[in-house]
């Protein structure tokens, strides 16, 4: 199978694919589309970035067009569940793109935004609904949405759903779905408990896998530097100066850690945004858009906030702190080396993180290349610029109206967000507005105005 034309997809879909310049199906598309066109259930082991969204949405749109009928009021013909608002918005945008020459109605619902508009949107019924589980159940409880018309059910990023504590919501949704339906189940990893969940949803599925479980993408050059925790900031500055970076995602384990990294970078005149669950929706949207457009090249993120986000052109993933769950490492570094590009993953490992590194190496069956600290590192640590002051409104939730609304939602217990990461709430429509990534000239990060200009030669790490 070498061309999309071989699948026999509806002509309107082929037109949309041509408009998007897709010529060759990705491996998951080649494997998944034919059985899905036959109506089979599917269990897909694949990460975001593999083309899985088109893999499931193209045959589904084909089905909706081949058996056309209007969705019933408050009903939907295809339901896609995703763990985060960002991913839900991204999937909905892809469905809109692939269905742009059709009259299919695509709606997105997630928490953190007023529910009334969503109720109005659903009143006439929609063809494709992309939802996060909490808000979906809210709408069902308010009788604004019914599940008895669902013909195709997609559960995306199942492992993250479990991590975020959505298991009970998923079981509830499963009970409400009609028994005659096609089921698609996607997960980046397939440990036992996820396989158990898949069993509950799937009926004689075809299993397709594009990246063996928890193995690391081959195109990613992985490096590790052993460093004291308190010296990581200096190492980060060094890496940013010595590497050819288009765009870098910097991961921390905690929200405060992410803010601290940004403040330190700002102190050195380096622009970066943070994205995590304590940020207001407006801040998250701004950060993501700026990163997508290339306006800002560094995004500091916690795991939950960053997963599922598809931004092309991420040349580097920097693990400022390495994750204590090995699979999370695979997800993180998978943000780079997308769409055939090469990528670099650099991990900073403090003495107390070494056991985590050993777990990662065991699970991924790879060993990252050790990279030495530069000779003048002590001097770099001593000369590290002071961090910028935290913004005055940090912690004062009253100043950002969106934040006030988000918090009100949170208090009411509605909406989505990832229990582990503090709950991300608010509209993410903007996040779906295309990738917008322009090819950028490679650039090194140099502090402005001589701030933190370390003397002496700076060697490459690794
Ligand atoms: P996904 O894994 O679904 O998030 O897709 C990752 C990225 O690959 C998205 O930006 C898609 O637009 C893009 N993509 C998906 N399928 C293809 C294809 N066959 N050819 C080129 N790009 C694709």
Short mmCIF file of C-alpha atoms and ligand atoms in Angstrom, two decimals:
data_model
loop_
_atom_site.label_atom_id
_atom_site.label_comp_id
_atom_site.label_asym_id
_atom_site.label_seq_id
_atom_site.Cartn_x
_atom_site.Cartn_y
_atom_site.Cartn_z
CA UNK A 1 0.00 0.00 0.00
CA UNK A 2 1.76 3.13 -1.11
CA UNK A 3 -0.92 5.70 -1.73
CA UNK A 4 -4.05 6.97 -0.04
CA UNK A 5 -5.97 6.27 -3.26
CA UNK A 6 -5.52 2.54 -2.68
CA UNK A 7 -7.73 2.62 0.42
CA UNK A 8 -10.88 3.47 -1.53
CA UNK A 9 -11.73 6.38 0.74
CA UNK A 10 -14.61 8.71 -0.15
CA UNK A 11 -13.65 11.23 -2.85
CA UNK A 12 -14.24 14.18 -0.49
CA UNK A 13 -11.68 12.73 1.91
CA UNK A 14 -9.12 12.22 -0.85
CA UNK A 15 -9.61 15.84 -1.84
CA UNK A 16 -8.92 16.94 1.73
CA UNK A 17 -5.79 14.77 1.88
CA UNK A 18 -4.55 16.28 -1.35
CA UNK A 19 -5.21 19.75 0.07
CA UNK A 20 -3.09 18.81 3.09
CA UNK A 21 -0.35 17.43 0.83
CA UNK A 22 -0.50 13.99 2.36
CA UNK A 23 0.84 11.60 -0.23
CA UNK A 24 2.01 8.53 1.64
CA UNK A 25 0.16 6.91 4.51
CA UNK A 26 2.16 6.48 7.71
CA UNK A 27 2.71 2.90 8.99
CA UNK A 28 -0.20 3.08 11.44
CA UNK A 29 -2.46 4.37 8.68
CA UNK A 30 -1.39 1.57 6.35
CA UNK A 31 -2.14 -1.00 9.03
CA UNK A 32 -5.27 0.49 10.55
CA UNK A 33 -7.29 1.92 7.68
CA UNK A 34 -8.07 -1.32 5.75
CA UNK A 35 -9.53 -3.26 8.75
CA UNK A 36 -11.36 -0.15 9.97
CA UNK A 37 -12.95 0.27 6.53
CA UNK A 38 -14.29 -3.26 6.98
CA UNK A 39 -15.88 -2.28 10.28
CA UNK A 40 -13.46 -4.16 12.53
CA UNK A 41 -12.64 -3.07 16.08
CA UNK A 42 -9.06 -1.94 16.51
CA UNK A 43 -6.50 -1.84 19.28
CA UNK A 44 -3.69 0.53 18.31
CA UNK A 45 -0.44 0.84 20.19
CA UNK A 46 0.90 4.14 18.97
CA UNK A 47 1.92 7.51 20.22
CA UNK A 48 0.83 10.92 19.08
CA UNK A 49 3.04 11.90 16.18
CA UNK A 50 2.61 8.64 14.29
CA UNK A 51 -0.39 9.84 12.29
CA UNK A 52 -2.87 7.86 14.37
CA UNK A 53 -5.49 10.62 14.30
CA UNK A 54 -5.83 10.32 10.53
CA UNK A 55 -5.54 6.55 10.99
CA UNK A 56 -8.79 6.48 12.92
CA UNK A 57 -10.61 9.51 11.59
CA UNK A 58 -10.30 8.88 7.84
CA UNK A 59 -12.08 5.50 7.80
CA UNK A 60 -14.60 6.81 10.35
CA UNK A 61 -15.42 9.83 8.19
CA UNK A 62 -15.67 7.44 5.24
CA UNK A 63 -18.24 5.41 7.19
CA UNK A 64 -20.24 8.51 8.15
CA UNK A 65 -20.32 9.62 4.50
CA UNK A 66 -21.09 6.18 3.14
CA UNK A 67 -24.12 5.75 5.40
CA UNK A 68 -25.37 9.30 5.52
CA UNK A 69 -28.08 10.28 7.92
CA UNK A 70 -28.65 13.17 10.24
CA UNK A 71 -27.61 12.72 13.83
CA UNK A 72 -30.56 12.78 16.21
CA UNK A 73 -31.01 15.84 18.42
CA UNK A 74 -28.53 15.68 21.34
CA UNK A 75 -26.92 12.66 19.74
CA UNK A 76 -23.60 11.98 18.04
CA UNK A 77 -22.64 9.36 15.46
CA UNK A 78 -18.98 9.19 16.35
CA UNK A 79 -17.58 9.81 19.82
CA UNK A 80 -13.88 10.35 20.46
CA UNK A 81 -12.69 10.51 24.07
CA UNK A 82 -9.36 12.14 24.82
CA UNK A 83 -7.71 12.81 28.19
CA UNK A 84 -6.85 16.49 27.82
CA UNK A 85 -8.43 19.55 26.30
CA UNK A 86 -5.37 20.12 24.15
CA UNK A 87 -5.60 16.71 22.58
CA UNK A 88 -9.38 16.93 22.19
CA UNK A 89 -9.05 20.25 20.38
CA UNK A 90 -6.28 18.86 18.18
CA UNK A 91 -8.29 15.80 17.19
CA UNK A 92 -11.36 17.90 16.44
CA UNK A 93 -9.29 20.17 14.24
CA UNK A 94 -7.91 17.18 12.35
CA UNK A 95 -11.45 15.85 11.82
CA UNK A 96 -12.52 19.26 10.54
CA UNK A 97 -9.54 19.32 8.19
CA UNK A 98 -10.17 15.83 6.84
CA UNK A 99 -13.89 16.55 6.55
CA UNK A 100 -13.56 20.04 5.13
CA UNK A 101 -15.23 19.15 1.81
CA UNK A 102 -18.15 17.48 3.56
CA UNK A 103 -21.04 18.79 5.60
CA UNK A 104 -20.14 16.75 8.66
CA UNK A 105 -20.57 18.59 11.94
CA UNK A 106 -17.69 18.29 14.37
CA UNK A 107 -18.01 19.49 17.97
CA UNK A 108 -15.62 19.54 20.91
CA UNK A 109 -16.61 19.51 24.56
CA UNK A 110 -14.31 19.80 27.56
CA UNK A 111 -14.34 21.31 30.99
CA UNK A 112 -13.29 24.73 32.12
CA UNK A 113 -15.52 26.59 29.66
CA UNK A 114 -19.18 27.50 30.08
CA UNK A 115 -21.33 24.48 29.48
CA UNK A 116 -24.28 26.36 27.98
CA UNK A 117 -22.70 26.96 24.60
CA UNK A 118 -21.84 23.28 24.41
CA UNK A 119 -25.43 22.39 25.25
CA UNK A 120 -26.64 24.64 22.42
CA UNK A 121 -24.08 23.14 20.00
CA UNK A 122 -25.26 19.64 20.74
CA UNK A 123 -28.99 20.40 20.58
CA UNK A 124 -29.27 19.56 16.86
CA UNK A 125 -26.98 16.55 17.16
CA UNK A 126 -23.49 16.29 15.67
CA UNK A 127 -21.67 13.80 13.48
CA UNK A 128 -18.38 13.77 15.35
CA UNK A 129 -18.02 14.69 19.00
CA UNK A 130 -14.57 14.92 20.58
CA UNK A 131 -14.78 15.09 24.36
CA UNK A 132 -12.93 14.75 27.62
CA UNK A 133 -14.65 12.30 29.96
CA UNK A 134 -15.69 14.59 32.83
CA UNK A 135 -17.52 17.15 30.74
CA UNK A 136 -19.05 14.42 28.60
CA UNK A 137 -20.65 12.91 31.70
CA UNK A 138 -21.78 16.35 32.90
CA UNK A 139 -23.58 16.87 29.62
CA UNK A 140 -25.13 13.43 29.77
CA UNK A 141 -26.27 14.08 33.37
CA UNK A 142 -27.86 17.34 32.25
CA UNK A 143 -29.65 15.46 29.47
CA UNK A 144 -27.93 17.60 26.88
CA UNK A 145 -26.31 14.57 25.26
CA UNK A 146 -27.30 10.97 24.63
CA UNK A 147 -25.13 8.07 23.71
CA UNK A 148 -27.60 5.72 22.04
CA UNK A 149 -26.73 6.81 18.48
CA UNK A 150 -23.00 6.26 18.72
CA UNK A 151 -21.87 4.16 15.76
CA UNK A 152 -18.12 4.59 16.24
CA UNK A 153 -16.42 4.97 19.61
CA UNK A 154 -12.75 5.97 19.88
CA UNK A 155 -10.80 5.96 23.11
CA UNK A 156 -7.55 7.80 22.61
CA UNK A 157 -4.47 7.83 24.87
CA UNK A 158 -5.99 5.21 27.14
CA UNK A 159 -2.86 4.97 29.28
CA UNK A 160 -2.99 8.66 30.04
CA UNK A 161 -6.69 8.37 30.84
CA UNK A 162 -5.81 5.77 33.46
CA UNK A 163 -2.96 7.89 34.81
CA UNK A 164 -5.34 10.78 35.21
CA UNK A 165 -7.86 8.76 37.16
CA UNK A 166 -10.56 8.63 34.48
CA UNK A 167 -11.17 4.91 34.84
CA UNK A 168 -14.54 5.27 36.62
CA UNK A 169 -15.74 7.82 34.10
CA UNK A 170 -14.77 5.47 31.28
CA UNK A 171 -16.65 2.58 32.83
CA UNK A 172 -19.73 4.80 33.11
CA UNK A 173 -19.45 5.87 29.50
CA UNK A 174 -19.01 2.24 28.40
CA UNK A 175 -22.32 1.31 30.03
CA UNK A 176 -24.15 4.07 28.19
CA UNK A 177 -22.93 3.17 24.72
CA UNK A 178 -25.12 1.07 22.45
CA UNK A 179 -23.91 -2.51 22.09
CA UNK A 180 -23.75 -2.39 18.27
CA UNK A 181 -20.88 -0.09 17.50
CA UNK A 182 -17.35 -0.06 16.14
CA UNK A 183 -14.66 0.45 18.79
CA UNK A 184 -11.20 1.89 18.43
CA UNK A 185 -8.78 1.92 21.30
CA UNK A 186 -5.41 3.69 21.28
CA UNK A 187 -2.68 3.72 23.84
CA UNK A 188 1.00 4.59 23.69
CA UNK A 189 1.82 1.70 25.99
CA UNK A 190 -0.02 -1.51 26.76
CA UNK A 191 0.69 -2.65 30.31
CA UNK A 192 -1.62 -5.29 31.77
CA UNK A 193 -4.21 -2.96 33.25
CA UNK A 194 -4.61 -1.08 29.95
CA UNK A 195 -4.98 -4.36 28.09
CA UNK A 196 -7.73 -5.21 30.61
CA UNK A 197 -9.48 -1.94 29.88
CA UNK A 198 -9.16 -2.58 26.14
CA UNK A 199 -10.85 -5.96 26.61
CA UNK A 200 -13.87 -4.25 28.12
CA UNK A 201 -14.36 -2.05 25.09
CA UNK A 202 -13.25 -4.15 22.15
CA UNK A 203 -14.86 -6.98 20.29
CA UNK A 204 -12.49 -9.27 18.38
CA UNK A 205 -10.12 -6.43 17.57
CA UNK A 206 -7.32 -6.21 15.06
CA UNK A 207 -4.19 -5.13 16.92
CA UNK A 208 -1.75 -2.79 15.26
CA UNK A 209 1.42 -1.50 16.79
CA UNK A 210 3.79 1.03 15.32
CA UNK A 211 6.32 1.40 18.10
CA UNK A 212 7.05 -1.63 20.23
CA UNK A 213 6.02 -1.08 23.79
CA UNK A 214 8.20 1.40 25.62
CA UNK A 215 11.06 1.30 23.18
CA UNK A 216 12.70 4.57 22.36
CA UNK A 217 12.42 6.19 18.99
CA UNK A 218 15.48 5.29 16.96
CA UNK A 219 16.01 8.67 15.46
CA UNK A 220 16.48 10.32 18.84
CA UNK A 221 20.00 10.87 20.04
CA UNK A 222 19.84 10.43 23.77
CA UNK A 223 22.36 11.95 26.12
CA UNK A 224 22.63 12.12 29.85
CA UNK A 225 24.64 14.45 32.06
CA UNK A 226 25.16 13.77 35.75
CA UNK A 227 24.89 16.97 37.71
CA UNK A 228 23.87 18.23 41.15
CA UNK A 229 20.25 19.35 41.32
CA UNK A 230 21.22 22.88 42.31
CA UNK A 231 23.57 23.17 39.34
CA UNK A 232 21.04 22.14 36.71
CA UNK A 233 20.12 25.69 35.86
CA UNK A 234 23.69 26.50 34.91
CA UNK A 235 23.82 23.34 32.83
CA UNK A 236 20.63 24.36 31.07
CA UNK A 237 22.09 27.72 30.14
CA UNK A 238 25.17 25.98 28.84
CA UNK A 239 23.16 23.52 26.74
CA UNK A 240 21.06 26.32 25.29
CA UNK A 241 24.18 28.19 24.28
CA UNK A 242 26.10 25.29 22.86
CA UNK A 243 23.43 23.35 20.97
CA UNK A 244 21.78 24.11 17.65
CA UNK A 245 18.22 24.36 18.85
CA UNK A 246 15.18 25.06 16.70
CA UNK A 247 12.66 24.52 19.44
CA UNK A 248 13.10 22.83 22.77
CA UNK A 249 10.66 21.38 25.23
CA UNK A 250 12.07 21.41 28.74
CA UNK A 251 10.44 19.05 31.20
CA UNK A 252 10.26 19.41 34.94
CA UNK A 253 8.50 17.13 37.40
CA UNK A 254 6.61 19.88 39.21
CA UNK A 255 4.72 23.03 38.34
CA UNK A 256 6.84 25.14 40.66
CA UNK A 257 9.95 23.64 39.14
CA UNK A 258 8.75 24.74 35.69
CA UNK A 259 8.14 28.30 36.92
CA UNK A 260 11.56 28.38 38.54
CA UNK A 261 13.26 27.36 35.30
CA UNK A 262 11.42 30.09 33.39
CA UNK A 263 12.37 32.72 35.96
CA UNK A 264 16.02 31.71 35.76
CA UNK A 265 15.97 31.87 31.98
CA UNK A 266 14.26 35.25 32.09
CA UNK A 267 16.92 36.45 34.51
CA UNK A 268 19.48 35.65 31.81
CA UNK A 269 17.43 37.38 29.14
CA UNK A 270 16.24 34.15 27.54
CA UNK A 271 12.59 34.02 26.68
CA UNK A 272 10.60 30.94 27.65
CA UNK A 273 7.04 30.11 28.60
CA UNK A 274 5.77 27.57 31.06
CA UNK A 275 2.77 25.35 30.54
CA UNK A 276 1.28 23.46 33.47
CA UNK A 277 -1.88 23.00 35.43
CA UNK A 278 -1.53 26.10 37.61
CA UNK A 279 -1.50 28.39 34.61
CA UNK A 280 -4.73 30.04 33.61
CA UNK A 281 -6.26 28.89 30.38
CA UNK A 282 -5.34 32.15 28.70
CA UNK A 283 -1.70 31.72 29.70
CA UNK A 284 -1.60 28.15 28.46
CA UNK A 285 -3.12 29.12 25.16
CA UNK A 286 -0.69 31.98 24.69
CA UNK A 287 2.29 29.80 25.57
CA UNK A 288 1.33 27.03 23.21
CA UNK A 289 0.58 29.37 20.33
CA UNK A 290 3.83 31.22 20.78
CA UNK A 291 5.72 27.93 20.80
CA UNK A 292 3.85 26.59 17.77
CA UNK A 293 4.45 29.72 15.74
CA UNK A 294 8.13 29.79 16.65
CA UNK A 295 7.76 33.15 18.40
CA UNK A 296 9.18 31.56 21.52
CA UNK A 297 11.53 28.63 21.17
CA UNK A 298 11.53 27.27 24.69
CA UNK A 299 8.53 25.76 26.40
CA UNK A 300 8.93 24.51 29.94
CA UNK A 301 6.32 21.91 30.74
CA UNK A 302 5.11 19.34 33.18
CA UNK A 303 4.20 15.93 31.79
CA UNK A 304 0.44 16.11 31.79
CA UNK A 305 0.38 19.56 30.22
CA UNK A 306 2.64 18.56 27.37
CA UNK A 307 1.43 15.14 26.40
CA UNK A 308 -0.58 14.80 23.28
CA UNK A 309 0.57 18.15 22.05
CA UNK A 310 1.74 17.85 18.49
CA UNK A 311 4.22 20.56 17.62
CA UNK A 312 6.51 19.90 14.73
CA UNK A 313 10.08 21.10 14.66
CA UNK A 314 10.96 20.31 18.28
CA UNK A 315 14.67 19.66 17.82
CA UNK A 316 15.44 19.04 21.50
CA UNK A 317 13.75 17.60 24.53
CA UNK A 318 15.55 18.52 27.73
CA UNK A 319 14.70 16.55 30.83
CA UNK A 320 15.58 19.10 33.48
CA UNK A 321 14.30 16.49 35.89
CA UNK A 322 13.86 12.95 34.71
CA UNK A 323 10.50 11.29 35.25
CA UNK A 324 10.04 8.63 37.91
CA UNK A 325 7.82 6.62 35.55
CA UNK A 326 9.91 5.16 32.70
CA UNK A 327 7.06 5.25 30.15
CA UNK A 328 6.81 8.97 30.73
CA UNK A 329 10.37 9.31 29.49
CA UNK A 330 9.35 7.64 26.24
CA UNK A 331 6.45 10.06 25.86
CA UNK A 332 8.63 13.04 26.58
CA UNK A 333 11.38 12.27 24.14
CA UNK A 334 8.76 11.35 21.56
CA UNK A 335 8.00 15.08 21.30
CA UNK A 336 11.11 15.38 19.16
CA UNK A 337 12.13 13.48 16.02
CA UNK A 338 8.62 13.74 14.62
CA UNK A 339 7.68 13.35 10.99
CA UNK A 340 10.99 11.78 10.06
CA UNK A 341 13.14 14.52 11.58
CA UNK A 342 16.05 13.78 13.85
CA UNK A 343 15.96 14.82 17.47
CA UNK A 344 18.07 15.11 20.56
CA UNK A 345 17.01 14.25 24.09
CA UNK A 346 19.21 15.46 26.92
CA UNK A 347 18.61 14.39 30.50
CA UNK A 348 20.02 16.09 33.57
CA UNK A 349 20.36 13.49 36.28
CA UNK A 350 20.99 14.41 39.92
CA UNK A 351 22.38 11.77 42.31
CA UNK A 352 18.94 11.01 43.74
CA UNK A 353 17.54 10.50 40.23
CA UNK A 354 19.95 7.73 39.27
CA UNK A 355 17.55 4.95 40.26
CA UNK A 356 14.96 6.52 37.91
CA UNK A 357 17.53 6.52 35.11
CA UNK A 358 18.26 2.84 35.73
CA UNK A 359 14.52 2.08 35.46
CA UNK A 360 14.32 4.02 32.21
CA UNK A 361 17.30 2.18 30.74
CA UNK A 362 15.82 -1.15 31.76
CA UNK A 363 12.41 -0.43 30.22
CA UNK A 364 13.68 1.20 27.03
CA UNK A 365 16.56 -1.22 26.69
CA UNK A 366 18.79 1.63 25.66
CA UNK A 367 21.58 3.48 27.36
CA UNK A 368 21.88 7.20 26.80
CA UNK A 369 25.30 8.47 25.83
CA UNK A 370 27.01 10.10 28.86
CA UNK A 371 27.97 13.72 28.29
CA UNK A 372 30.57 15.46 30.42
CA UNK A 373 30.15 18.77 32.15
CA UNK A 374 32.19 21.51 30.49
CA UNK A 375 35.62 22.27 31.99
CA UNK A 376 34.62 25.70 33.26
CA UNK A 377 31.33 24.52 34.72
CA UNK A 378 32.20 25.70 38.23
CA UNK A 379 32.64 29.18 36.89
CA UNK A 380 29.32 28.96 35.04
CA UNK A 381 27.59 27.98 38.25
CA UNK A 382 29.16 30.87 40.11
CA UNK A 383 28.25 33.35 37.38
CA UNK A 384 24.68 32.18 36.97
CA UNK A 385 22.44 35.23 36.59
CA UNK A 386 19.84 35.78 39.29
CA UNK A 387 16.36 34.58 38.46
CA UNK A 388 13.75 37.13 37.47
CA UNK A 389 11.27 38.06 40.20
CA UNK A 390 8.04 36.08 40.15
CA UNK A 391 5.23 38.10 38.59
CA UNK A 392 3.26 40.06 41.18
CA UNK A 393 0.05 38.19 40.55
CA UNK A 394 1.52 34.74 41.16
CA UNK A 395 -0.90 33.09 43.49
CA UNK A 396 -3.32 35.99 43.37
CA UNK A 397 -6.02 34.36 41.44
CA UNK A 398 -8.32 37.36 41.43
CA UNK A 399 -6.49 39.27 38.74
CA UNK A 400 -7.11 37.07 35.77
CA UNK A 401 -10.81 36.85 34.93
CA UNK A 402 -10.34 33.61 33.03
CA UNK A 403 -8.53 32.21 36.03
CA UNK A 404 -11.41 33.22 38.29
CA UNK A 405 -13.79 31.35 36.02
CA UNK A 406 -11.45 28.37 35.90
CA UNK A 407 -11.26 28.30 39.67
CA UNK A 408 -15.00 28.57 40.05
CA UNK A 409 -15.33 25.55 37.76
CA UNK A 410 -12.71 23.71 39.77
CA UNK A 411 -14.56 24.40 43.03
CA UNK A 412 -17.75 23.11 41.50
CA UNK A 413 -15.88 19.95 40.61
CA UNK A 414 -16.68 20.24 36.91
CA UNK A 415 -14.42 20.16 33.97
CA UNK A 416 -11.33 18.31 33.09
CA UNK A 417 -7.83 18.42 33.85
CA UNK A 418 -5.65 15.70 35.14
CA UNK A 419 -5.88 15.21 38.81
CA UNK A 420 -2.15 14.72 39.05
CA UNK A 421 -1.30 17.98 37.46
CA UNK A 422 -3.72 20.17 39.27
CA UNK A 423 -6.45 20.39 36.65
CA UNK A 424 -6.17 22.34 33.43
CA UNK A 425 -9.28 24.15 32.62
CA UNK A 426 -10.51 26.50 30.04
CA UNK A 427 -11.06 26.84 26.33
CA UNK A 428 -8.45 25.25 24.15
CA UNK A 429 -9.92 26.05 20.79
CA UNK A 430 -6.96 28.23 19.91
CA UNK A 431 -4.65 25.34 20.59
CA UNK A 432 -6.20 23.57 17.67
CA UNK A 433 -5.56 26.28 15.16
CA UNK A 434 -3.13 24.39 13.00
CA UNK A 435 0.48 23.84 13.72
CA UNK A 436 1.62 27.05 12.14
CA UNK A 437 5.19 25.91 12.58
CA UNK A 438 7.46 27.66 10.15
CA UNK A 439 10.85 26.31 9.36
CA UNK A 440 13.18 28.36 11.49
CA UNK A 441 16.80 29.17 11.15
CA UNK A 442 18.83 27.35 13.77
CA UNK A 443 19.80 29.70 16.52
CA UNK A 444 21.73 29.46 19.73
CA UNK A 445 20.41 31.05 22.84
CA UNK A 446 22.56 33.88 23.99
CA UNK A 447 21.80 36.01 26.97
CA UNK A 448 20.94 39.59 26.14
CA UNK A 449 23.14 42.52 27.08
CA UNK A 450 25.95 40.47 28.46
CA UNK A 451 23.91 39.20 31.39
CA UNK A 452 25.48 36.01 32.49
CA UNK A 453 28.08 36.14 29.76
CA UNK A 454 30.38 33.46 31.05
CA UNK A 455 33.95 33.81 30.17
CA UNK A 456 36.14 31.08 28.89
CA UNK A 457 35.59 28.54 26.21
CA UNK A 458 32.31 26.69 26.17
CA UNK A 459 32.62 23.14 25.02
CA UNK A 460 29.76 21.14 23.69
CA UNK A 461 28.28 18.75 26.12
CA UNK A 462 28.34 15.39 24.44
P1 LIG B 1 -0.98 12.42 14.93
O1 LIG B 1 -0.10 11.29 15.40
O2 LIG B 1 -2.28 11.96 14.48
O3 LIG B 1 -1.06 13.49 15.98
O4 LIG B 1 -0.28 13.08 13.65
C1 LIG B 1 0.98 13.68 13.72
C2 LIG B 1 1.20 14.68 12.60
O5 LIG B 1 1.41 14.04 11.35
C3 LIG B 1 0.05 15.64 12.39
O6 LIG B 1 0.58 16.94 12.30
C4 LIG B 1 -0.58 15.22 11.08
O7 LIG B 1 -1.12 16.32 10.40
C5 LIG B 1 0.61 14.63 10.33
N1 LIG B 1 0.24 13.52 9.42
C6 LIG B 1 -0.59 12.49 9.68
N2 LIG B 1 -0.64 11.64 8.64
C7 LIG B 1 0.18 12.12 7.70
C8 LIG B 1 0.57 11.68 6.38
N3 LIG B 1 0.11 10.55 5.88
N4 LIG B 1 1.43 12.44 5.69
C9 LIG B 1 1.92 13.58 6.23
N5 LIG B 1 1.61 14.05 7.45
C10 LIG B 1 0.75 13.34 8.20
#
